[in-house]
Structures are given as C-alpha cells and as structure tokens.
Amino acid sequence: SPGDASLERVAAMPESAQLPAGKWKVGVNYRPVVPAQPTSADPGQVEVLEVLWLGCPHCYELEPYIEAWRKKKPANVKFVQEAVMWGPAHRAHGRLFYTLQALGREDLVVKAFDEIHRRNNILLSPTGNDAQTQSLQQAFAVANGVKEADFKREYSGFAVNTRLQRAEEVMRRYRVESVPLVIVNGKYQTDVGMAGSAEKLVSLIDDLVAAEKSR
C-alpha cells in the first residue's frame, strides 16, 4: 500500500538527511525523496521546486504566500515552478503557464490564477478543442498587453514544448499525486497539509533550505 511505501522511504532516510528533531517530523511534515533526484540548481545553489496547476484552488490560495517568500528568499535558492501534467486540461493550462514565462510575463501567471478562480473564466475550451483553448488563452494575454504575434510564436515554439516535456519528466520522477507540491533540492517533498498551514509550509521550506545549505 502507499502507506507502507512511505514508511519504507522514511526508514531508508539516513539520520544525516533528517532535520533536527523537535520542530518538524520526518514522515509527518516532510518526506524524503528516495532516491534523491538531480536538480537544475548550480553548485552552491539549493533548488526549491513547486508543482502546481492554474486550475487548482489550493495552488491559488498558496500563491500569495509563495510570491511573498519568493521576494525575500535567500540568494542561493533557485526557485522553479512546474505545471502538473495529469490530463489534457492540465497540459493546456501548462502550455499557457510556460508561454507566459517564455514571454517574460510571469506577472500574468498571478492574473491567470485570478481570471480562473475569481472571474470564472477557466481559459479552456469546454469541449476540449485545442484551437478554441488557444484562442481563449491568447485573448487573455492580448488583453493584458501581450502582442498576438508574440503569443502565437511562443505558444507553439521550441522553448514551451521543451518545458512541457520537462514537466512530464518531473511528474514521473516525483510521482506527483497532488498539487501544490514542494520539493527541496530533489531530496524532500512536502505540502500545505503536511506542514500544517501555508505559513508553516513557508517556514518549513526555509528550514529545509538552511539544512541543505549547511551540508
């Protein structure tokens, strides 16, 4: 059962990889990733990876906390966000997410969250039509100052397709079953539920980062 598997992972975690006892408990507040996975961080950096979905209300609720943390994170932290790739709707939102990043308009990721969760515009074709989805997402981007030609170029471009392939790989490597999911340095995974709250999750991320930095 999944419970047994996670117990095995905790048992396999060396003492040196666990946080000092007291504040956080391994297997309760965070789980080891066994085996640890390679990251995109440079030597001396610690990678913090968030797996999310624009259509996920829990991801939307966490976003302000992540944005606030991002502004004051240590300089040695490389923060990466990857879109979850479970099905067609997730992949379509993922393509929009990576297109906005490729355009250098990460500010529009927050607006896309608002559009979906506050304005009830899901930015997807109700029938799953790819061309209609692209049209809806393009209209959103253009309304927010993106040139139509630029959006079209990036939407189907090499950079976005490469990011989508990498997101699929992240999904497989970490066996992502729920979002938002946070992975620190390819070694620890946690989420709001495990940490206890959004505020506690941010505190736990900082403590895991500090533990990695000191190794």
JSON list of C-alpha atoms in Angstrom, two decimals:
[
{"chain": "A", "resi": 1, "resn": "SER", "atom": "CA", "xyz": [0.00, 0.00, 0.00]},
{"chain": "A", "resi": 2, "resn": "PRO", "atom": "CA", "xyz": [1.12, 3.64, -0.42]},
{"chain": "A", "resi": 3, "resn": "GLY", "atom": "CA", "xyz": [1.40, 3.92, 3.39]},
{"chain": "A", "resi": 4, "resn": "ASP", "atom": "CA", "xyz": [3.89, 1.07, 3.52]},
{"chain": "A", "resi": 5, "resn": "ALA", "atom": "CA", "xyz": [5.92, 2.62, 0.71]},
{"chain": "A", "resi": 6, "resn": "SER", "atom": "CA", "xyz": [6.22, 5.94, 2.54]},
{"chain": "A", "resi": 7, "resn": "LEU", "atom": "CA", "xyz": [7.25, 4.12, 5.74]},
{"chain": "A", "resi": 8, "resn": "GLU", "atom": "CA", "xyz": [9.97, 2.36, 3.77]},
{"chain": "A", "resi": 9, "resn": "ARG", "atom": "CA", "xyz": [11.15, 5.72, 2.43]},
{"chain": "A", "resi": 10, "resn": "VAL", "atom": "CA", "xyz": [11.32, 7.16, 5.96]},
{"chain": "A", "resi": 11, "resn": "ALA", "atom": "CA", "xyz": [13.20, 4.07, 7.18]},
{"chain": "A", "resi": 12, "resn": "ALA", "atom": "CA", "xyz": [15.65, 4.48, 4.28]},
{"chain": "A", "resi": 13, "resn": "MET", "atom": "CA", "xyz": [16.38, 8.08, 5.15]},
{"chain": "A", "resi": 14, "resn": "PRO", "atom": "CA", "xyz": [19.78, 8.43, 6.84]},
{"chain": "A", "resi": 15, "resn": "GLU", "atom": "CA", "xyz": [19.92, 10.44, 10.06]},
{"chain": "A", "resi": 16, "resn": "SER", "atom": "CA", "xyz": [22.16, 12.97, 8.32]},
{"chain": "A", "resi": 17, "resn": "ALA", "atom": "CA", "xyz": [19.34, 13.77, 5.88]},
{"chain": "A", "resi": 18, "resn": "GLN", "atom": "CA", "xyz": [16.78, 14.48, 8.60]},
{"chain": "A", "resi": 19, "resn": "LEU", "atom": "CA", "xyz": [16.13, 17.87, 10.13]},
{"chain": "A", "resi": 20, "resn": "PRO", "atom": "CA", "xyz": [16.94, 18.26, 13.84]},
{"chain": "A", "resi": 21, "resn": "ALA", "atom": "CA", "xyz": [14.10, 16.71, 15.82]},
{"chain": "A", "resi": 22, "resn": "GLY", "atom": "CA", "xyz": [11.53, 18.92, 17.53]},
{"chain": "A", "resi": 23, "resn": "LYS", "atom": "CA", "xyz": [10.03, 21.44, 15.14]},
{"chain": "A", "resi": 24, "resn": "TRP", "atom": "CA", "xyz": [9.44, 19.13, 12.14]},
{"chain": "A", "resi": 25, "resn": "LYS", "atom": "CA", "xyz": [8.95, 15.38, 11.98]},
{"chain": "A", "resi": 26, "resn": "VAL", "atom": "CA", "xyz": [10.14, 13.32, 9.03]},
{"chain": "A", "resi": 27, "resn": "GLY", "atom": "CA", "xyz": [7.26, 11.29, 7.59]},
{"chain": "A", "resi": 28, "resn": "VAL", "atom": "CA", "xyz": [4.75, 13.74, 9.08]},
{"chain": "A", "resi": 29, "resn": "ASN", "atom": "CA", "xyz": [5.75, 17.25, 7.96]},
{"chain": "A", "resi": 30, "resn": "TYR", "atom": "CA", "xyz": [8.00, 16.24, 5.07]},
{"chain": "A", "resi": 31, "resn": "ARG", "atom": "CA", "xyz": [9.02, 13.06, 3.29]},
{"chain": "A", "resi": 32, "resn": "PRO", "atom": "CA", "xyz": [12.36, 12.05, 1.85]},
{"chain": "A", "resi": 33, "resn": "VAL", "atom": "CA", "xyz": [12.60, 11.54, -1.90]},
{"chain": "A", "resi": 34, "resn": "VAL", "atom": "CA", "xyz": [14.32, 8.17, -2.29]},
{"chain": "A", "resi": 35, "resn": "PRO", "atom": "CA", "xyz": [16.46, 8.10, -4.29]},
{"chain": "A", "resi": 36, "resn": "ALA", "atom": "CA", "xyz": [17.20, 11.84, -4.31]},
{"chain": "A", "resi": 37, "resn": "GLN", "atom": "CA", "xyz": [16.69, 13.38, -7.76]},
{"chain": "A", "resi": 38, "resn": "PRO", "atom": "CA", "xyz": [19.01, 15.61, -9.81]},
{"chain": "A", "resi": 39, "resn": "THR", "atom": "CA", "xyz": [18.05, 19.29, -9.83]},
{"chain": "A", "resi": 40, "resn": "SER", "atom": "CA", "xyz": [18.53, 22.26, -12.16]},
{"chain": "A", "resi": 41, "resn": "ALA", "atom": "CA", "xyz": [20.48, 24.17, -9.48]},
{"chain": "A", "resi": 42, "resn": "ASP", "atom": "CA", "xyz": [24.08, 25.25, -9.97]},
{"chain": "A", "resi": 43, "resn": "PRO", "atom": "CA", "xyz": [26.78, 24.23, -7.46]},
{"chain": "A", "resi": 44, "resn": "GLY", "atom": "CA", "xyz": [26.20, 26.11, -4.21]},
{"chain": "A", "resi": 45, "resn": "GLN", "atom": "CA", "xyz": [22.52, 26.64, -5.01]},
{"chain": "A", "resi": 46, "resn": "VAL", "atom": "CA", "xyz": [19.53, 24.92, -3.39]},
{"chain": "A", "resi": 47, "resn": "GLU", "atom": "CA", "xyz": [16.56, 24.23, -5.67]},
{"chain": "A", "resi": 48, "resn": "VAL", "atom": "CA", "xyz": [13.02, 24.78, -4.41]},
{"chain": "A", "resi": 49, "resn": "LEU", "atom": "CA", "xyz": [10.53, 23.31, -6.87]},
{"chain": "A", "resi": 50, "resn": "GLU", "atom": "CA", "xyz": [6.77, 23.90, -6.74]},
{"chain": "A", "resi": 51, "resn": "VAL", "atom": "CA", "xyz": [4.49, 21.71, -8.86]},
{"chain": "A", "resi": 52, "resn": "LEU", "atom": "CA", "xyz": [1.17, 23.46, -9.49]},
{"chain": "A", "resi": 53, "resn": "TRP", "atom": "CA", "xyz": [-1.89, 23.73, -11.71]},
{"chain": "A", "resi": 54, "resn": "LEU", "atom": "CA", "xyz": [-3.50, 27.04, -12.66]},
{"chain": "A", "resi": 55, "resn": "GLY", "atom": "CA", "xyz": [-6.94, 25.43, -12.21]},
{"chain": "A", "resi": 56, "resn": "CYS", "atom": "CA", "xyz": [-6.23, 24.22, -8.66]},
{"chain": "A", "resi": 57, "resn": "PRO", "atom": "CA", "xyz": [-7.91, 26.28, -5.89]},
{"chain": "A", "resi": 58, "resn": "HIS", "atom": "CA", "xyz": [-5.30, 25.13, -3.33]},
{"chain": "A", "resi": 59, "resn": "CYS", "atom": "CA", "xyz": [-2.49, 26.34, -5.62]},
{"chain": "A", "resi": 60, "resn": "TYR", "atom": "CA", "xyz": [-4.32, 29.67, -5.96]},
{"chain": "A", "resi": 61, "resn": "GLU", "atom": "CA", "xyz": [-4.64, 30.00, -2.17]},
{"chain": "A", "resi": 62, "resn": "LEU", "atom": "CA", "xyz": [-0.93, 29.24, -1.70]},
{"chain": "A", "resi": 63, "resn": "GLU", "atom": "CA", "xyz": [0.26, 31.61, -4.45]},
{"chain": "A", "resi": 64, "resn": "PRO", "atom": "CA", "xyz": [0.37, 34.84, -2.35]},
{"chain": "A", "resi": 65, "resn": "TYR", "atom": "CA", "xyz": [2.49, 33.08, 0.30]},
{"chain": "A", "resi": 66, "resn": "ILE", "atom": "CA", "xyz": [4.86, 31.72, -2.36]},
{"chain": "A", "resi": 67, "resn": "GLU", "atom": "CA", "xyz": [5.11, 35.15, -4.03]},
{"chain": "A", "resi": 68, "resn": "ALA", "atom": "CA", "xyz": [5.91, 36.84, -0.69]},
{"chain": "A", "resi": 69, "resn": "TRP", "atom": "CA", "xyz": [8.52, 34.16, 0.11]},
{"chain": "A", "resi": 70, "resn": "ARG", "atom": "CA", "xyz": [10.00, 34.45, -3.38]},
{"chain": "A", "resi": 71, "resn": "LYS", "atom": "CA", "xyz": [10.71, 38.17, -2.83]},
{"chain": "A", "resi": 72, "resn": "LYS", "atom": "CA", "xyz": [12.76, 37.51, 0.31]},
{"chain": "A", "resi": 73, "resn": "LYS", "atom": "CA", "xyz": [14.23, 34.05, -0.38]},
{"chain": "A", "resi": 74, "resn": "PRO", "atom": "CA", "xyz": [17.97, 33.58, 0.17]},
{"chain": "A", "resi": 75, "resn": "ALA", "atom": "CA", "xyz": [20.16, 34.45, -2.83]},
{"chain": "A", "resi": 76, "resn": "ASN", "atom": "CA", "xyz": [21.40, 30.86, -3.09]},
{"chain": "A", "resi": 77, "resn": "VAL", "atom": "CA", "xyz": [17.89, 29.49, -3.66]},
{"chain": "A", "resi": 78, "resn": "LYS", "atom": "CA", "xyz": [16.86, 28.67, -7.22]},
{"chain": "A", "resi": 79, "resn": "PHE", "atom": "CA", "xyz": [13.05, 28.70, -7.30]},
{"chain": "A", "resi": 80, "resn": "VAL", "atom": "CA", "xyz": [11.39, 26.72, -10.10]},
{"chain": "A", "resi": 81, "resn": "GLN", "atom": "CA", "xyz": [7.69, 26.23, -10.82]},
{"chain": "A", "resi": 82, "resn": "GLU", "atom": "CA", "xyz": [6.49, 23.33, -12.96]},
{"chain": "A", "resi": 83, "resn": "ALA", "atom": "CA", "xyz": [2.97, 22.71, -14.21]},
{"chain": "A", "resi": 84, "resn": "VAL", "atom": "CA", "xyz": [1.34, 19.39, -13.42]},
{"chain": "A", "resi": 85, "resn": "MET", "atom": "CA", "xyz": [0.66, 17.19, -16.47]},
{"chain": "A", "resi": 86, "resn": "TRP", "atom": "CA", "xyz": [-2.08, 14.77, -15.40]},
{"chain": "A", "resi": 87, "resn": "GLY", "atom": "CA", "xyz": [-4.51, 15.19, -18.30]},
{"chain": "A", "resi": 88, "resn": "PRO", "atom": "CA", "xyz": [-5.49, 17.38, -21.29]},
{"chain": "A", "resi": 89, "resn": "ALA", "atom": "CA", "xyz": [-6.84, 20.28, -19.17]},
{"chain": "A", "resi": 90, "resn": "HIS", "atom": "CA", "xyz": [-3.68, 20.33, -17.01]},
{"chain": "A", "resi": 91, "resn": "ARG", "atom": "CA", "xyz": [-1.45, 20.23, -20.11]},
{"chain": "A", "resi": 92, "resn": "ALA", "atom": "CA", "xyz": [-3.42, 23.07, -21.73]},
{"chain": "A", "resi": 93, "resn": "HIS", "atom": "CA", "xyz": [-3.04, 25.25, -18.64]},
{"chain": "A", "resi": 94, "resn": "GLY", "atom": "CA", "xyz": [0.62, 24.20, -18.52]},
{"chain": "A", "resi": 95, "resn": "ARG", "atom": "CA", "xyz": [1.15, 25.44, -22.06]},
{"chain": "A", "resi": 96, "resn": "LEU", "atom": "CA", "xyz": [-0.29, 28.84, -21.08]},
{"chain": "A", "resi": 97, "resn": "PHE", "atom": "CA", "xyz": [1.88, 28.90, -17.94]},
{"chain": "A", "resi": 98, "resn": "TYR", "atom": "CA", "xyz": [5.10, 28.24, -19.88]},
{"chain": "A", "resi": 99, "resn": "THR", "atom": "CA", "xyz": [4.10, 30.63, -22.69]},
{"chain": "A", "resi": 100, "resn": "LEU", "atom": "CA", "xyz": [3.72, 33.48, -20.18]},
{"chain": "A", "resi": 101, "resn": "GLN", "atom": "CA", "xyz": [7.11, 32.60, -18.70]},
{"chain": "A", "resi": 102, "resn": "ALA", "atom": "CA", "xyz": [8.73, 32.45, -22.15]},
{"chain": "A", "resi": 103, "resn": "LEU", "atom": "CA", "xyz": [7.29, 35.92, -22.87]},
{"chain": "A", "resi": 104, "resn": "GLY", "atom": "CA", "xyz": [8.86, 37.23, -19.65]},
{"chain": "A", "resi": 105, "resn": "ARG", "atom": "CA", "xyz": [5.37, 37.95, -18.30]},
{"chain": "A", "resi": 106, "resn": "GLU", "atom": "CA", "xyz": [5.43, 35.97, -15.07]},
{"chain": "A", "resi": 107, "resn": "ASP", "atom": "CA", "xyz": [3.26, 38.75, -13.61]},
{"chain": "A", "resi": 108, "resn": "LEU", "atom": "CA", "xyz": [0.45, 37.37, -15.78]},
{"chain": "A", "resi": 109, "resn": "VAL", "atom": "CA", "xyz": [0.63, 33.99, -14.03]},
{"chain": "A", "resi": 110, "resn": "VAL", "atom": "CA", "xyz": [-0.95, 35.67, -10.98]},
{"chain": "A", "resi": 111, "resn": "LYS", "atom": "CA", "xyz": [-3.53, 37.31, -13.29]},
{"chain": "A", "resi": 112, "resn": "ALA", "atom": "CA", "xyz": [-4.28, 33.94, -14.91]},
{"chain": "A", "resi": 113, "resn": "PHE", "atom": "CA", "xyz": [-4.95, 32.49, -11.44]},
{"chain": "A", "resi": 114, "resn": "ASP", "atom": "CA", "xyz": [-7.32, 35.42, -10.78]},
{"chain": "A", "resi": 115, "resn": "GLU", "atom": "CA", "xyz": [-9.01, 35.00, -14.17]},
{"chain": "A", "resi": 116, "resn": "ILE", "atom": "CA", "xyz": [-9.73, 31.33, -13.48]},
{"chain": "A", "resi": 117, "resn": "HIS", "atom": "CA", "xyz": [-10.67, 31.48, -9.79]},
{"chain": "A", "resi": 118, "resn": "ARG", "atom": "CA", "xyz": [-12.23, 34.92, -9.38]},
{"chain": "A", "resi": 119, "resn": "ARG", "atom": "CA", "xyz": [-13.68, 35.70, -12.80]},
{"chain": "A", "resi": 120, "resn": "ASN", "atom": "CA", "xyz": [-14.76, 32.16, -13.59]},
{"chain": "A", "resi": 121, "resn": "ASN", "atom": "CA", "xyz": [-13.02, 32.19, -16.98]},
{"chain": "A", "resi": 122, "resn": "ILE", "atom": "CA", "xyz": [-11.30, 28.80, -17.00]},
{"chain": "A", "resi": 123, "resn": "LEU", "atom": "CA", "xyz": [-9.18, 29.66, -20.09]},
{"chain": "A", "resi": 124, "resn": "LEU", "atom": "CA", "xyz": [-10.03, 26.28, -21.61]},
{"chain": "A", "resi": 125, "resn": "SER", "atom": "CA", "xyz": [-12.37, 25.14, -24.32]},
{"chain": "A", "resi": 126, "resn": "PRO", "atom": "CA", "xyz": [-15.43, 23.50, -22.68]},
{"chain": "A", "resi": 127, "resn": "THR", "atom": "CA", "xyz": [-15.29, 20.82, -25.40]},
{"chain": "A", "resi": 128, "resn": "GLY", "atom": "CA", "xyz": [-11.52, 20.26, -25.23]},
{"chain": "A", "resi": 129, "resn": "ASN", "atom": "CA", "xyz": [-10.95, 21.89, -28.62]},
{"chain": "A", "resi": 130, "resn": "ASP", "atom": "CA", "xyz": [-7.25, 22.87, -28.79]},
{"chain": "A", "resi": 131, "resn": "ALA", "atom": "CA", "xyz": [-7.73, 25.74, -31.25]},
{"chain": "A", "resi": 132, "resn": "GLN", "atom": "CA", "xyz": [-10.52, 27.21, -29.11]},
{"chain": "A", "resi": 133, "resn": "THR", "atom": "CA", "xyz": [-8.38, 26.87, -25.96]},
{"chain": "A", "resi": 134, "resn": "GLN", "atom": "CA", "xyz": [-5.52, 28.69, -27.71]},
{"chain": "A", "resi": 135, "resn": "SER", "atom": "CA", "xyz": [-7.92, 31.43, -28.81]},
{"chain": "A", "resi": 136, "resn": "LEU", "atom": "CA", "xyz": [-9.25, 31.93, -25.25]},
{"chain": "A", "resi": 137, "resn": "GLN", "atom": "CA", "xyz": [-5.76, 31.98, -23.74]},
{"chain": "A", "resi": 138, "resn": "GLN", "atom": "CA", "xyz": [-4.49, 34.32, -26.45]},
{"chain": "A", "resi": 139, "resn": "ALA", "atom": "CA", "xyz": [-7.38, 36.74, -25.84]},
{"chain": "A", "resi": 140, "resn": "PHE", "atom": "CA", "xyz": [-6.47, 36.80, -22.14]},
{"chain": "A", "resi": 141, "resn": "ALA", "atom": "CA", "xyz": [-2.80, 37.53, -22.92]},
{"chain": "A", "resi": 142, "resn": "VAL", "atom": "CA", "xyz": [-3.59, 40.21, -25.52]},
{"chain": "A", "resi": 143, "resn": "ALA", "atom": "CA", "xyz": [-5.99, 41.91, -23.08]},
{"chain": "A", "resi": 144, "resn": "ASN", "atom": "CA", "xyz": [-3.03, 42.11, -20.70]},
{"chain": "A", "resi": 145, "resn": "GLY", "atom": "CA", "xyz": [-0.61, 43.74, -23.12]},
{"chain": "A", "resi": 146, "resn": "VAL", "atom": "CA", "xyz": [0.94, 40.79, -24.99]},
{"chain": "A", "resi": 147, "resn": "LYS", "atom": "CA", "xyz": [1.24, 41.14, -28.78]},
{"chain": "A", "resi": 148, "resn": "GLU", "atom": "CA", "xyz": [-0.79, 38.48, -30.61]},
{"chain": "A", "resi": 149, "resn": "ALA", "atom": "CA", "xyz": [2.15, 37.51, -32.86]},
{"chain": "A", "resi": 150, "resn": "ASP", "atom": "CA", "xyz": [4.44, 37.08, -29.85]},
{"chain": "A", "resi": 151, "resn": "PHE", "atom": "CA", "xyz": [1.91, 34.89, -28.07]},
{"chain": "A", "resi": 152, "resn": "LYS", "atom": "CA", "xyz": [1.41, 32.67, -31.14]},
{"chain": "A", "resi": 153, "resn": "ARG", "atom": "CA", "xyz": [5.17, 32.33, -31.67]},
{"chain": "A", "resi": 154, "resn": "GLU", "atom": "CA", "xyz": [5.90, 31.20, -28.11]},
{"chain": "A", "resi": 155, "resn": "TYR", "atom": "CA", "xyz": [2.73, 29.12, -27.66]},
{"chain": "A", "resi": 156, "resn": "SER", "atom": "CA", "xyz": [3.82, 26.59, -30.28]},
{"chain": "A", "resi": 157, "resn": "GLY", "atom": "CA", "xyz": [7.53, 27.28, -30.01]},
{"chain": "A", "resi": 158, "resn": "PHE", "atom": "CA", "xyz": [10.51, 25.13, -29.09]},
{"chain": "A", "resi": 159, "resn": "ALA", "atom": "CA", "xyz": [11.05, 26.65, -25.63]},
{"chain": "A", "resi": 160, "resn": "VAL", "atom": "CA", "xyz": [7.49, 25.96, -24.45]},
{"chain": "A", "resi": 161, "resn": "ASN", "atom": "CA", "xyz": [7.43, 22.44, -25.94]},
{"chain": "A", "resi": 162, "resn": "THR", "atom": "CA", "xyz": [10.74, 21.71, -24.19]},
{"chain": "A", "resi": 163, "resn": "ARG", "atom": "CA", "xyz": [9.34, 22.94, -20.86]},
{"chain": "A", "resi": 164, "resn": "LEU", "atom": "CA", "xyz": [6.24, 20.76, -21.30]},
{"chain": "A", "resi": 165, "resn": "GLN", "atom": "CA", "xyz": [8.47, 17.71, -21.87]},
{"chain": "A", "resi": 166, "resn": "ARG", "atom": "CA", "xyz": [10.49, 18.56, -18.77]},
{"chain": "A", "resi": 167, "resn": "ALA", "atom": "CA", "xyz": [7.28, 18.92, -16.75]},
{"chain": "A", "resi": 168, "resn": "GLU", "atom": "CA", "xyz": [6.25, 15.40, -17.83]},
{"chain": "A", "resi": 169, "resn": "GLU", "atom": "CA", "xyz": [9.63, 14.14, -16.62]},
{"chain": "A", "resi": 170, "resn": "VAL", "atom": "CA", "xyz": [9.23, 15.91, -13.24]},
{"chain": "A", "resi": 171, "resn": "MET", "atom": "CA", "xyz": [5.81, 14.27, -12.86]},
{"chain": "A", "resi": 172, "resn": "ARG", "atom": "CA", "xyz": [7.31, 10.82, -13.42]},
{"chain": "A", "resi": 173, "resn": "ARG", "atom": "CA", "xyz": [10.40, 11.35, -11.27]},
{"chain": "A", "resi": 174, "resn": "TYR", "atom": "CA", "xyz": [8.48, 12.60, -8.24]},
{"chain": "A", "resi": 175, "resn": "ARG", "atom": "CA", "xyz": [5.30, 10.55, -8.83]},
{"chain": "A", "resi": 176, "resn": "VAL", "atom": "CA", "xyz": [3.17, 13.66, -8.32]},
{"chain": "A", "resi": 177, "resn": "GLU", "atom": "CA", "xyz": [-0.26, 12.72, -6.99]},
{"chain": "A", "resi": 178, "resn": "SER", "atom": "CA", "xyz": [-1.44, 16.07, -5.60]},
{"chain": "A", "resi": 179, "resn": "VAL", "atom": "CA", "xyz": [-0.72, 19.77, -6.02]},
{"chain": "A", "resi": 180, "resn": "PRO", "atom": "CA", "xyz": [0.59, 22.15, -4.86]},
{"chain": "A", "resi": 181, "resn": "LEU", "atom": "CA", "xyz": [3.66, 20.05, -4.06]},
{"chain": "A", "resi": 182, "resn": "VAL", "atom": "CA", "xyz": [7.01, 21.49, -2.94]},
{"chain": "A", "resi": 183, "resn": "ILE", "atom": "CA", "xyz": [10.31, 19.63, -3.41]},
{"chain": "A", "resi": 184, "resn": "VAL", "atom": "CA", "xyz": [13.51, 20.95, -1.82]},
{"chain": "A", "resi": 185, "resn": "ASN", "atom": "CA", "xyz": [16.79, 20.12, -3.56]},
{"chain": "A", "resi": 186, "resn": "GLY", "atom": "CA", "xyz": [15.43, 16.89, -5.05]},
{"chain": "A", "resi": 187, "resn": "LYS", "atom": "CA", "xyz": [15.55, 15.37, -1.54]},
{"chain": "A", "resi": 188, "resn": "TYR", "atom": "CA", "xyz": [12.44, 16.36, 0.45]},
{"chain": "A", "resi": 189, "resn": "GLN", "atom": "CA", "xyz": [8.82, 16.79, -0.51]},
{"chain": "A", "resi": 190, "resn": "THR", "atom": "CA", "xyz": [6.06, 18.48, 1.41]},
{"chain": "A", "resi": 191, "resn": "ASP", "atom": "CA", "xyz": [2.78, 20.34, 1.01]},
{"chain": "A", "resi": 192, "resn": "VAL", "atom": "CA", "xyz": [0.38, 22.56, 2.94]},
{"chain": "A", "resi": 193, "resn": "GLY", "atom": "CA", "xyz": [-1.39, 19.61, 4.57]},
{"chain": "A", "resi": 194, "resn": "MET", "atom": "CA", "xyz": [1.85, 18.01, 5.81]},
{"chain": "A", "resi": 195, "resn": "ALA", "atom": "CA", "xyz": [3.30, 21.30, 7.04]},
{"chain": "A", "resi": 196, "resn": "GLY", "atom": "CA", "xyz": [0.04, 22.30, 8.79]},
{"chain": "A", "resi": 197, "resn": "SER", "atom": "CA", "xyz": [-0.71, 25.60, 7.01]},
{"chain": "A", "resi": 198, "resn": "ALA", "atom": "CA", "xyz": [0.58, 27.85, 4.24]},
{"chain": "A", "resi": 199, "resn": "GLU", "atom": "CA", "xyz": [2.60, 29.89, 6.76]},
{"chain": "A", "resi": 200, "resn": "LYS", "atom": "CA", "xyz": [4.14, 26.74, 8.24]},
{"chain": "A", "resi": 201, "resn": "LEU", "atom": "CA", "xyz": [4.95, 25.43, 4.76]},
{"chain": "A", "resi": 202, "resn": "VAL", "atom": "CA", "xyz": [6.99, 28.57, 4.00]},
{"chain": "A", "resi": 203, "resn": "SER", "atom": "CA", "xyz": [8.80, 28.19, 7.36]},
{"chain": "A", "resi": 204, "resn": "LEU", "atom": "CA", "xyz": [9.49, 24.51, 6.62]},
{"chain": "A", "resi": 205, "resn": "ILE", "atom": "CA", "xyz": [10.86, 25.37, 3.16]},
{"chain": "A", "resi": 206, "resn": "ASP", "atom": "CA", "xyz": [13.27, 27.84, 4.79]},
{"chain": "A", "resi": 207, "resn": "ASP", "atom": "CA", "xyz": [14.40, 25.24, 7.35]},
{"chain": "A", "resi": 208, "resn": "LEU", "atom": "CA", "xyz": [14.94, 22.56, 4.68]},
{"chain": "A", "resi": 209, "resn": "VAL", "atom": "CA", "xyz": [16.89, 25.08, 2.58]},
{"chain": "A", "resi": 210, "resn": "ALA", "atom": "CA", "xyz": [19.04, 26.01, 5.59]},
{"chain": "A", "resi": 211, "resn": "ALA", "atom": "CA", "xyz": [19.71, 22.31, 6.32]},
{"chain": "A", "resi": 212, "resn": "GLU", "atom": "CA", "xyz": [20.80, 21.78, 2.71]},
{"chain": "A", "resi": 213, "resn": "LYS", "atom": "CA", "xyz": [22.96, 24.90, 2.74]},
{"chain": "A", "resi": 214, "resn": "SER", "atom": "CA", "xyz": [24.82, 23.70, 5.80]},
{"chain": "A", "resi": 215, "resn": "ARG", "atom": "CA", "xyz": [25.76, 20.32, 4.28]}
]
